[in-house]
Amino acid sequence: MRGLGMVVKLGRTRELDDRQIKLMRMLGVSAVVWPPGEWAENEKTPGHYAFSPEVAHVLDELAEANIKLMVVLFRKNSLYANPLDPDAFARYCRWIVKALKNNPVAAYQIWNEPSNFDFRACYGGPWNGRDDAPWRDNFVTLMSKAARAIKQADSGAIVSVNLEGPALVYAMQGRGHDFAEVNGVSIHPYSGHFPAEQVPWGGMKNYLRDGVAVADSNGSLISSLREQSRDFPRKYLGRSLQTWVTEYGFPTCEAAVRPKQFNCVSPREQAAFHARGMILGFSQAVRLWSIYEIADEGPDRSDPEQNFGIVSSAATGYVPKPAFFTLQRIARILGPNWNYLIKAPATLTISGHITSARQDSEATATATVSGPQMAWFATPRGYAGFIWSAGFYDDAATAEAAVTLRGDLASRPAQVIATDLVTGETLRPFVSSERNSLVIDNLVLGSRPVAVELLRH
């Protein structure tokens, strides 16, 4: 599958669950990233498993809405002397696959951020998995047994593992045979203090710290996706892994907070960054690009962790932010069946210069991926191109741009529509034909992506 994913926290109260599912249907979500109850919630007596009534209701509602599941298999279970017992966890995984045999499952994800949740706390070792790293070794053992159990229950199941960054590389390098039943890697490419096109990996500083670089010297998002799902797996496993992005987000908290890991962003900035990241991800064959998360977890804007949602919290009525409508527009434009055009069918011409020099307010980050960006997709209705200027967000910094199409796309379409994805404003491009080419002029190039649709009829 390919499409828009959403991280959700469901299975609490039916009213709130139903409202969130309704929002996701409006948005065009293809799949949710969700643990249908954590291990300890579903196995309260050894060997006896059951979903709670709330979880069972959500499963029925998601199936009715034709929203697939990215099933997260997750968290320790204190029933066992070793709460991370790999054999007990494998039995649990086997049960959950059988229990979901009639549900629309896209893939099974083994764990979530093991260096942050349970494994490193239990076994110890550096967070990046370097050197011996007992937590990494124990996680790979659990991963291998869980993946085998999933495939025994359903030979056609897709298994993805959320082990990423340097720890993923070291695990593949030292124990590649344990990835035999693993089909994909689940990545959380948060940009941190950088713009959407960058990740806090890559470069000499990170290489010296981690012993391996999982992005290029610019820390580009595209290079990080490629290296973790293609380059390193080909080197150590002899094959690529499917790319599943199962978390990606930006908190709309108060800028004065200056959190350690993330920049607080404005609602428009969040919308633009989500659009830019997702378009780049789709250009790299990402199966599912998942937004963290559907709703704010609380109303306190001084707490970044409460403000990653693309709608406000339940307490404030799930009011959509600009990001909600921006992602909805992309889902509508691309439709359910799109193909990325690897060879760009167009050239982009810029008139003037974009003069923004904005950097991170704490001067801890520099935009190393900047300048004009363009990506094109074939859609059921024709073609769709997206243009923007990479780097830190600046509403005021824009330039005039023109797109020139040649080849098959140059045959004059029935309609050309240009839309500012963040504001929803319909632009007024000037379209002309000259020398077997189609020129779309009077476009705006800036921080907010512009979608250019070429419709057949």
CSV table of C-alpha atoms in Angstrom, one decimal:
chain,number,residue,atom,x,y,z
A,1,MET,CA,0.0,0.0,0.0
A,2,ARG,CA,0.9,3.7,-0.3
A,3,GLY,CA,-0.7,6.7,1.3
A,4,LEU,CA,-1.2,9.0,4.2
A,5,GLY,CA,-0.9,7.4,7.7
A,6,MET,CA,-1.9,8.8,11.1
A,7,VAL,CA,-0.6,8.1,14.6
A,8,VAL,CA,-3.6,7.8,16.8
A,9,LYS,CA,-4.4,7.1,20.5
A,10,LEU,CA,-7.7,5.2,20.3
A,11,GLY,CA,-9.5,2.7,22.5
A,12,ARG,CA,-10.2,5.0,25.4
A,13,THR,CA,-13.8,6.3,25.1
A,14,ARG,CA,-16.2,5.5,22.2
A,15,GLU,CA,-17.3,9.1,21.7
A,16,LEU,CA,-13.8,10.4,21.3
A,17,ASP,CA,-12.7,7.4,19.2
A,18,ASP,CA,-15.6,7.9,16.8
A,19,ARG,CA,-15.0,11.6,16.4
A,20,GLN,CA,-11.3,11.0,15.6
A,21,ILE,CA,-12.2,8.3,13.0
A,22,LYS,CA,-14.6,10.6,11.4
A,23,LEU,CA,-11.9,13.3,11.1
A,24,MET,CA,-9.6,10.7,9.5
A,25,ARG,CA,-12.2,9.7,7.0
A,26,MET,CA,-12.6,13.4,6.1
A,27,LEU,CA,-8.8,13.7,5.8
A,28,GLY,CA,-8.3,10.8,3.5
A,29,VAL,CA,-6.2,8.7,5.8
A,30,SER,CA,-5.1,5.3,4.4
A,31,ALA,CA,-3.9,3.6,7.6
A,32,VAL,CA,-3.5,4.3,11.3
A,33,VAL,CA,-0.4,3.5,13.3
A,34,TRP,CA,-1.8,2.1,16.5
A,35,PRO,CA,-1.2,-0.6,19.1
A,36,PRO,CA,-4.6,-2.3,19.6
A,37,GLY,CA,-3.9,-2.4,23.3
A,38,GLU,CA,-0.4,-2.9,24.6
A,39,TRP,CA,0.9,-6.4,25.4
A,40,ALA,CA,0.2,-6.2,29.2
A,41,GLU,CA,-3.4,-4.9,28.4
A,42,ASN,CA,-4.1,-7.8,26.1
A,43,GLU,CA,-2.5,-10.6,28.2
A,44,LYS,CA,-3.4,-10.2,31.8
A,45,THR,CA,-3.1,-13.9,32.7
A,46,PRO,CA,-0.3,-15.9,31.1
A,47,GLY,CA,-1.4,-17.5,27.9
A,48,HIS,CA,-4.9,-15.8,27.9
A,49,TYR,CA,-5.4,-13.0,25.4
A,50,ALA,CA,-8.2,-10.6,24.7
A,51,PHE,CA,-8.9,-7.2,23.3
A,52,SER,CA,-10.8,-4.8,25.5
A,53,PRO,CA,-14.4,-3.9,24.4
A,54,GLU,CA,-13.1,-0.4,23.5
A,55,VAL,CA,-10.4,-1.7,21.3
A,56,ALA,CA,-12.8,-4.2,19.6
A,57,HIS,CA,-15.1,-1.3,18.9
A,58,VAL,CA,-12.3,0.7,17.3
A,59,LEU,CA,-11.2,-2.3,15.1
A,60,ASP,CA,-14.8,-2.6,13.8
A,61,GLU,CA,-15.1,1.2,13.1
A,62,LEU,CA,-11.7,1.3,11.3
A,63,ALA,CA,-12.7,-1.6,9.1
A,64,GLU,CA,-16.1,0.1,8.3
A,65,ALA,CA,-14.2,3.3,7.4
A,66,ASN,CA,-11.8,1.3,5.1
A,67,ILE,CA,-8.8,2.5,7.1
A,68,LYS,CA,-6.0,-0.1,7.4
A,69,LEU,CA,-3.9,-0.9,10.4
A,70,MET,CA,-0.2,-0.5,10.9
A,71,VAL,CA,-0.3,-2.7,14.0
A,72,VAL,CA,2.3,-1.7,16.6
A,73,LEU,CA,3.3,-4.6,18.9
A,74,PHE,CA,4.6,-2.9,21.9
A,75,ARG,CA,5.6,-2.6,25.6
A,76,LYS,CA,6.7,-4.9,28.3
A,77,ASN,CA,4.6,-7.3,30.3
A,78,SER,CA,5.3,-7.6,34.1
A,79,LEU,CA,3.5,-11.0,34.2
A,80,TYR,CA,6.9,-12.5,33.3
A,81,ALA,CA,10.1,-12.7,35.3
A,82,ASN,CA,11.7,-11.0,32.3
A,83,PRO,CA,9.1,-8.4,31.3
A,84,LEU,CA,10.7,-8.4,27.8
A,85,ASP,CA,10.7,-12.2,27.5
A,86,PRO,CA,11.2,-12.8,23.8
A,87,ASP,CA,9.4,-16.2,23.7
A,88,ALA,CA,6.3,-14.8,25.6
A,89,PHE,CA,6.3,-11.8,23.3
A,90,ALA,CA,6.5,-14.1,20.2
A,91,ARG,CA,3.4,-16.0,21.5
A,92,TYR,CA,1.6,-12.8,21.9
A,93,CYS,CA,2.4,-11.7,18.4
A,94,ARG,CA,1.2,-15.0,17.0
A,95,TRP,CA,-2.1,-14.5,18.8
A,96,ILE,CA,-2.6,-11.0,17.6
A,97,VAL,CA,-2.1,-11.9,14.0
A,98,LYS,CA,-4.7,-14.6,14.2
A,99,ALA,CA,-7.1,-12.3,16.1
A,100,LEU,CA,-6.8,-9.7,13.3
A,101,LYS,CA,-7.2,-12.2,10.4
A,102,ASN,CA,-10.4,-10.5,9.3
A,103,ASN,CA,-9.2,-6.9,9.7
A,104,PRO,CA,-7.5,-4.8,7.0
A,105,VAL,CA,-3.8,-5.0,8.2
A,106,ALA,CA,-1.2,-3.1,6.2
A,107,ALA,CA,1.8,-4.3,8.2
A,108,TYR,CA,2.9,-5.3,11.7
A,109,GLN,CA,5.5,-3.1,13.4
A,110,ILE,CA,7.7,-4.7,16.1
A,111,TRP,CA,8.1,-2.2,18.9
A,112,ASN,CA,8.4,1.5,19.0
A,113,GLU,CA,11.7,3.3,19.7
A,114,PRO,CA,13.3,0.5,21.8
A,115,SER,CA,16.2,2.8,22.9
A,116,ASN,CA,13.5,5.1,24.5
A,117,PHE,CA,11.0,2.5,25.7
A,118,ASP,CA,11.8,-0.4,27.9
A,119,PHE,CA,14.9,-2.0,26.3
A,120,ARG,CA,17.6,0.4,27.2
A,121,ALA,CA,16.2,0.9,30.6
A,122,CYS,CA,16.2,-2.8,31.2
A,123,TYR,CA,19.4,-3.9,29.6
A,124,GLY,CA,21.6,-0.7,29.4
A,125,GLY,CA,24.0,0.5,26.8
A,126,PRO,CA,24.4,3.7,24.7
A,127,TRP,CA,21.3,5.0,23.1
A,128,ASN,CA,22.9,4.8,19.6
A,129,GLY,CA,23.5,1.1,19.9
A,130,ARG,CA,27.3,1.5,19.5
A,131,ASP,CA,29.8,-1.1,20.7
A,132,ASP,CA,28.3,-4.0,22.7
A,133,ALA,CA,25.0,-2.2,23.6
A,134,PRO,CA,23.2,-5.0,25.5
A,135,TRP,CA,19.8,-3.4,24.8
A,136,ARG,CA,20.3,-3.6,21.1
A,137,ASP,CA,21.4,-7.2,21.2
A,138,ASN,CA,18.4,-8.2,23.3
A,139,PHE,CA,16.0,-6.3,21.1
A,140,VAL,CA,17.3,-8.1,18.0
A,141,THR,CA,16.7,-11.4,19.7
A,142,LEU,CA,13.1,-10.4,20.5
A,143,MET,CA,12.6,-9.0,17.0
A,144,SER,CA,13.7,-12.1,15.3
A,145,LYS,CA,11.5,-14.4,17.3
A,146,ALA,CA,8.5,-12.1,16.9
A,147,ALA,CA,8.9,-11.8,13.2
A,148,ARG,CA,9.1,-15.5,12.8
A,149,ALA,CA,5.9,-16.0,14.9
A,150,ILE,CA,4.1,-13.4,12.8
A,151,LYS,CA,5.0,-15.2,9.5
A,152,GLN,CA,4.0,-18.6,11.0
A,153,ALA,CA,0.6,-17.1,11.7
A,154,ASP,CA,0.3,-15.4,8.3
A,155,SER,CA,3.0,-16.2,5.7
A,156,GLY,CA,1.9,-13.1,3.7
A,157,ALA,CA,2.2,-10.6,6.6
A,158,ILE,CA,4.5,-7.7,6.2
A,159,VAL,CA,6.8,-7.2,9.2
A,160,SER,CA,8.5,-3.9,9.8
A,161,VAL,CA,10.8,-3.1,12.7
A,162,ASN,CA,11.2,0.3,14.4
A,163,LEU,CA,14.9,0.1,15.0
A,164,GLU,CA,16.5,3.0,13.3
A,165,GLY,CA,19.6,5.2,13.1
A,166,PRO,CA,23.0,3.9,14.1
A,167,ALA,CA,21.5,1.0,16.1
A,168,LEU,CA,19.8,-0.3,13.0
A,169,VAL,CA,23.1,-0.3,11.1
A,170,TYR,CA,25.0,-2.1,13.9
A,171,ALA,CA,22.2,-4.7,14.2
A,172,MET,CA,22.3,-5.5,10.5
A,173,GLN,CA,26.0,-5.5,10.5
A,174,GLY,CA,26.4,-7.9,13.4
A,175,ARG,CA,23.3,-10.0,13.1
A,176,GLY,CA,21.9,-9.8,9.6
A,177,HIS,CA,20.6,-13.3,9.7
A,178,ASP,CA,18.1,-12.2,12.4
A,179,PHE,CA,16.4,-10.0,9.8
A,180,ALA,CA,15.4,-12.9,7.6
A,181,GLU,CA,11.7,-12.5,8.2
A,182,VAL,CA,11.8,-8.7,8.4
A,183,ASN,CA,10.4,-6.9,5.3
A,184,GLY,CA,10.6,-3.2,6.2
A,185,VAL,CA,12.0,-0.6,8.5
A,186,SER,CA,9.8,1.9,10.4
A,187,ILE,CA,11.5,5.3,10.5
A,188,HIS,CA,10.7,8.4,12.6
A,189,PRO,CA,12.6,11.2,10.7
A,190,TYR,CA,11.7,14.1,13.0
A,191,SER,CA,13.6,17.2,11.8
A,192,GLY,CA,14.1,18.5,15.4
A,193,HIS,CA,15.5,22.1,15.1
A,194,PHE,CA,15.8,21.8,11.3
A,195,PRO,CA,13.4,22.5,8.5
A,196,ALA,CA,11.3,19.7,7.0
A,197,GLU,CA,14.0,18.7,4.5
A,198,GLN,CA,16.6,17.9,7.1
A,199,VAL,CA,17.2,15.4,10.0
A,200,PRO,CA,19.6,15.7,12.9
A,201,TRP,CA,21.9,13.0,11.4
A,202,GLY,CA,24.8,13.0,9.0
A,203,GLY,CA,28.0,15.0,9.0
A,204,MET,CA,31.3,14.5,10.7
A,205,LYS,CA,30.1,15.5,14.2
A,206,ASN,CA,27.5,12.7,14.2
A,207,TYR,CA,29.9,10.2,12.5
A,208,LEU,CA,32.4,10.7,15.3
A,209,ARG,CA,29.7,10.4,18.0
A,210,ASP,CA,27.9,7.4,16.5
A,211,GLY,CA,30.6,5.6,14.5
A,212,VAL,CA,28.3,5.6,11.5
A,213,ALA,CA,26.4,8.3,9.6
A,214,VAL,CA,22.8,7.6,8.5
A,215,ALA,CA,22.4,10.7,6.3
A,216,ASP,CA,24.7,12.6,4.0
A,217,SER,CA,26.8,15.6,5.1
A,218,ASN,CA,23.8,17.9,4.7
A,219,GLY,CA,21.6,15.8,6.9
A,220,SER,CA,19.0,15.6,4.1
A,221,LEU,CA,15.8,13.8,4.8
A,222,ILE,CA,16.0,12.0,1.4
A,223,SER,CA,19.5,10.6,2.1
A,224,SER,CA,18.4,9.4,5.5
A,225,LEU,CA,15.4,7.5,4.1
A,226,ARG,CA,17.6,5.9,1.4
A,227,GLU,CA,20.5,4.9,3.6
A,228,GLN,CA,18.3,3.2,6.3
A,229,SER,CA,16.0,1.4,3.9
A,230,ARG,CA,18.3,0.8,0.9
A,231,ASP,CA,22.0,1.4,1.1
A,232,PHE,CA,22.8,-0.2,4.5
A,233,PRO,CA,20.3,-3.1,4.1
A,234,ARG,CA,21.8,-3.9,0.6
A,235,LYS,CA,25.2,-3.9,2.1
A,236,TYR,CA,24.5,-6.1,5.2
A,237,LEU,CA,21.4,-8.0,4.2
A,238,GLY,CA,21.8,-8.2,0.5
A,239,ARG,CA,18.4,-6.6,-0.2
A,240,SER,CA,16.4,-3.4,0.4
A,241,LEU,CA,13.8,-3.0,3.1
A,242,GLN,CA,10.4,-1.4,2.6
A,243,THR,CA,10.3,2.2,4.0
A,244,TRP,CA,7.5,3.0,6.4
A,245,VAL,CA,7.5,6.4,8.1
A,246,THR,CA,5.4,5.8,11.2
A,247,GLU,CA,6.0,9.1,13.0
A,248,TYR,CA,6.8,12.6,11.7
A,249,GLY,CA,5.6,15.8,13.3
A,250,PHE,CA,6.0,19.4,14.5
A,251,PRO,CA,4.6,20.9,17.7
A,252,THR,CA,2.6,24.1,17.6
A,253,CYS,CA,3.7,25.2,21.1
A,254,GLU,CA,4.7,28.7,22.3
A,255,ALA,CA,8.0,29.7,20.6
A,256,ALA,CA,9.3,31.2,23.8
A,257,VAL,CA,9.4,27.6,25.3
A,258,ARG,CA,12.4,26.6,23.2
A,259,PRO,CA,12.2,22.9,23.8
A,260,LYS,CA,15.4,20.8,23.7
A,261,GLN,CA,14.5,18.5,20.9
A,262,PHE,CA,12.2,20.5,18.6
A,263,ASN,CA,11.4,23.9,17.4
A,264,CYS,CA,8.0,25.2,18.3
A,265,VAL,CA,6.3,26.2,15.1
A,266,SER,CA,3.3,28.3,14.0
A,267,PRO,CA,0.2,26.5,12.7
A,268,ARG,CA,1.0,27.6,9.1
A,269,GLU,CA,4.6,26.5,9.5
A,270,GLN,CA,3.5,23.1,10.8
A,271,ALA,CA,1.2,22.8,7.7
A,272,ALA,CA,4.0,23.7,5.3
A,273,PHE,CA,6.5,21.4,6.9
A,274,HIS,CA,4.1,18.4,6.9
A,275,ALA,CA,3.4,18.9,3.2
A,276,ARG,CA,7.1,19.3,2.3
A,277,GLY,CA,8.2,16.3,4.2
A,278,MET,CA,5.4,14.0,2.9
A,279,ILE,CA,6.0,15.0,-0.7
A,280,LEU,CA,9.7,14.2,-0.4
A,281,GLY,CA,8.8,10.9,1.4
A,282,PHE,CA,6.5,9.9,-1.4
A,283,SER,CA,9.2,10.6,-3.9
A,284,GLN,CA,11.4,8.0,-2.1
A,285,ALA,CA,8.9,5.1,-2.4
A,286,VAL,CA,7.8,5.4,1.2
A,287,ARG,CA,4.8,3.0,1.7
A,288,LEU,CA,3.1,5.0,4.4
A,289,TRP,CA,3.9,8.6,5.5
A,290,SER,CA,2.4,8.9,9.0
A,291,ILE,CA,1.7,12.1,10.8
A,292,TYR,CA,2.3,12.4,14.5
A,293,GLU,CA,-0.4,12.9,15.5
A,294,ILE,CA,-4.1,13.4,14.8
A,295,ALA,CA,-5.0,15.4,17.9
A,296,ASP,CA,-3.2,17.5,20.5
A,297,GLU,CA,-3.0,15.7,23.8
A,298,GLY,CA,-3.8,18.7,25.9
A,299,PRO,CA,-4.4,22.5,25.8
A,300,ASP,CA,-1.1,23.6,27.5
A,301,ARG,CA,0.8,25.4,24.8
A,302,SER,CA,3.9,25.5,27.0
A,303,ASP,CA,4.3,21.7,26.7
A,304,PRO,CA,5.5,20.6,23.2
A,305,GLU,CA,4.4,17.0,23.8
A,306,GLN,CA,0.8,18.2,24.0
A,307,ASN,CA,0.8,20.1,20.7
A,308,PHE,CA,1.9,17.8,17.9
A,309,GLY,CA,-1.7,17.3,16.7
A,310,ILE,CA,-3.1,18.6,13.4
A,311,VAL,CA,-6.3,19.3,15.3
A,312,SER,CA,-6.7,20.7,18.8
A,313,SER,CA,-7.3,18.6,21.8
A,314,ALA,CA,-10.6,16.8,22.8
A,315,ALA,CA,-11.1,19.4,25.5
A,316,THR,CA,-11.1,22.2,22.9
A,317,GLY,CA,-13.3,20.4,20.4
A,318,TYR,CA,-10.8,18.9,17.9
A,319,VAL,CA,-10.6,22.1,15.9
A,320,PRO,CA,-8.6,21.6,12.7
A,321,LYS,CA,-5.3,23.4,12.3
A,322,PRO,CA,-4.1,24.5,8.8
A,323,ALA,CA,-2.1,21.2,8.6
A,324,PHE,CA,-5.3,19.3,8.6
A,325,PHE,CA,-6.6,21.0,5.5
A,326,THR,CA,-3.2,21.0,3.8
A,327,LEU,CA,-2.9,17.2,4.1
A,328,GLN,CA,-6.5,16.9,3.0
A,329,ARG,CA,-5.7,18.9,-0.2
A,330,ILE,CA,-2.7,16.6,-0.9
A,331,ALA,CA,-4.7,13.5,-0.4
A,332,ARG,CA,-7.4,14.9,-2.8
A,333,ILE,CA,-4.9,15.9,-5.5
A,334,LEU,CA,-2.9,12.7,-5.5
A,335,GLY,CA,-5.9,10.4,-5.2
A,336,PRO,CA,-5.7,6.7,-4.3
A,337,ASN,CA,-3.5,5.7,-7.1
A,338,TRP,CA,-0.5,7.8,-7.9
A,339,ASN,CA,3.0,7.2,-9.3
A,340,TYR,CA,6.1,9.4,-8.7
A,341,LEU,CA,7.8,10.5,-11.9
A,342,ILE,CA,11.4,9.8,-11.3
A,343,LYS,CA,12.6,11.7,-14.3
A,344,ALA,CA,11.3,15.3,-13.8
A,345,PRO,CA,9.1,16.2,-16.8
A,346,ALA,CA,9.6,19.9,-16.2
A,347,THR,CA,12.1,22.6,-15.5
A,348,LEU,CA,11.7,25.3,-12.9
A,349,THR,CA,12.7,28.9,-13.6
A,350,ILE,CA,13.0,31.5,-10.9
A,351,SER,CA,12.7,35.3,-11.3
A,352,GLY,CA,14.6,37.1,-8.6
A,353,HIS,CA,15.9,35.8,-5.3
A,354,ILE,CA,14.3,34.6,-2.1
A,355,THR,CA,16.0,36.8,0.5
A,356,SER,CA,15.0,35.0,3.7
A,357,ALA,CA,18.0,34.3,6.0
A,358,ARG,CA,16.0,33.1,9.0
A,359,GLN,CA,17.7,30.4,11.1
A,360,ASP,CA,16.8,28.6,14.3
A,361,SER,CA,16.1,31.1,17.1
A,362,GLU,CA,18.7,29.5,19.3
A,363,ALA,CA,21.3,29.5,16.5
A,364,THR,CA,21.7,25.7,17.1
A,365,ALA,CA,20.7,24.7,13.5
A,366,THR,CA,21.5,25.8,10.0
A,367,ALA,CA,19.5,25.1,6.9
A,368,THR,CA,21.9,23.1,4.8
A,369,VAL,CA,19.1,21.9,2.4
A,370,SER,CA,17.7,25.0,0.8
A,371,GLY,CA,16.5,26.4,-2.5
A,372,PRO,CA,13.9,25.4,-5.1
A,373,GLN,CA,12.3,22.0,-4.8
A,374,MET,CA,10.0,20.3,-7.3
A,375,ALA,CA,8.4,16.8,-7.5
A,376,TRP,CA,5.9,15.4,-10.1
A,377,PHE,CA,3.4,12.6,-9.8
A,378,ALA,CA,1.0,10.9,-12.3
A,379,THR,CA,-2.5,10.8,-10.8
A,380,PRO,CA,-5.8,9.3,-11.9
A,381,ARG,CA,-6.9,12.7,-13.2
A,382,GLY,CA,-3.6,13.7,-15.0
A,383,TYR,CA,-0.5,15.0,-13.3
A,384,ALA,CA,0.4,17.0,-10.2
A,385,GLY,CA,3.6,18.9,-9.5
A,386,PHE,CA,4.7,20.5,-6.2
A,387,ILE,CA,7.1,23.4,-5.9
A,388,TRP,CA,8.5,25.2,-2.9
A,389,SER,CA,11.6,26.7,-1.4
A,390,ALA,CA,13.4,24.5,1.2
A,391,GLY,CA,14.8,25.9,4.4
A,392,PHE,CA,13.4,27.7,7.4
A,393,TYR,CA,9.8,29.0,7.1
A,394,ASP,CA,9.3,32.6,6.1
A,395,ASP,CA,5.8,33.7,5.0
A,396,ALA,CA,7.2,36.8,3.4
A,397,ALA,CA,10.1,35.4,1.4
A,398,THR,CA,8.9,34.6,-2.1
A,399,ALA,CA,9.9,34.8,-5.7
A,400,GLU,CA,8.1,34.4,-9.1
A,401,ALA,CA,8.5,31.1,-10.8
A,402,ALA,CA,7.6,29.4,-14.0
A,403,VAL,CA,7.3,25.7,-14.9
A,404,THR,CA,8.1,24.5,-18.4
A,405,LEU,CA,6.9,21.1,-19.4
A,406,ARG,CA,8.0,19.1,-22.4
A,407,GLY,CA,7.3,15.6,-23.8
A,408,ASP,CA,4.0,13.9,-23.1
A,409,LEU,CA,3.0,16.5,-20.4
A,410,ALA,CA,3.4,19.3,-22.9
A,411,SER,CA,0.2,18.4,-24.8
A,412,ARG,CA,-2.2,21.1,-23.6
A,413,PRO,CA,-4.3,19.8,-20.7
A,414,ALA,CA,-8.0,20.5,-20.4
A,415,GLN,CA,-7.3,22.5,-17.2
A,416,VAL,CA,-4.4,23.8,-15.2
A,417,ILE,CA,-5.1,24.5,-11.5
A,418,ALA,CA,-2.5,26.0,-9.1
A,419,THR,CA,-3.2,26.0,-5.3
A,420,ASP,CA,-1.3,27.2,-2.3
A,421,LEU,CA,-1.5,24.1,-0.2
A,422,VAL,CA,-1.4,25.9,3.2
A,423,THR,CA,-3.9,28.7,2.6
A,424,GLY,CA,-6.0,26.9,0.0
A,425,GLU,CA,-5.9,30.0,-2.2
A,426,THR,CA,-6.4,29.3,-5.9
A,427,LEU,CA,-3.6,31.0,-7.9
A,428,ARG,CA,-4.0,32.5,-11.3
A,429,PRO,CA,-1.2,31.1,-13.5
A,430,PHE,CA,-0.6,32.2,-17.0
A,431,VAL,CA,-0.5,29.2,-19.4
A,432,SER,CA,1.1,29.4,-22.8
A,433,SER,CA,2.4,27.0,-25.5
A,434,GLU,CA,5.7,27.6,-27.3
A,435,ARG,CA,7.9,25.3,-29.3
A,436,ASN,CA,6.4,22.0,-28.2
A,437,SER,CA,6.4,23.0,-24.6
A,438,LEU,CA,3.9,24.2,-22.1
A,439,VAL,CA,4.8,27.1,-19.8
A,440,ILE,CA,3.0,27.8,-16.6
A,441,ASP,CA,4.0,31.2,-15.4
A,442,ASN,CA,3.1,33.6,-12.6
A,443,LEU,CA,3.6,31.0,-9.9
A,444,VAL,CA,4.8,31.9,-6.4
A,445,LEU,CA,7.9,30.1,-5.0
A,446,GLY,CA,8.2,30.3,-1.2
A,447,SER,CA,8.0,28.3,2.0
A,448,ARG,CA,4.4,27.2,1.4
A,449,PRO,CA,4.2,24.5,-1.3
A,450,VAL,CA,2.2,25.2,-4.4
A,451,ALA,CA,0.4,22.3,-6.2
A,452,VAL,CA,0.1,22.5,-10.0
A,453,GLU,CA,-2.5,20.1,-11.4
A,454,LEU,CA,-2.7,19.3,-15.1
A,455,LEU,CA,-6.1,17.7,-15.6
A,456,ARG,CA,-7.0,15.7,-18.6
A,457,HIS,CA,-10.8,16.6,-18.5
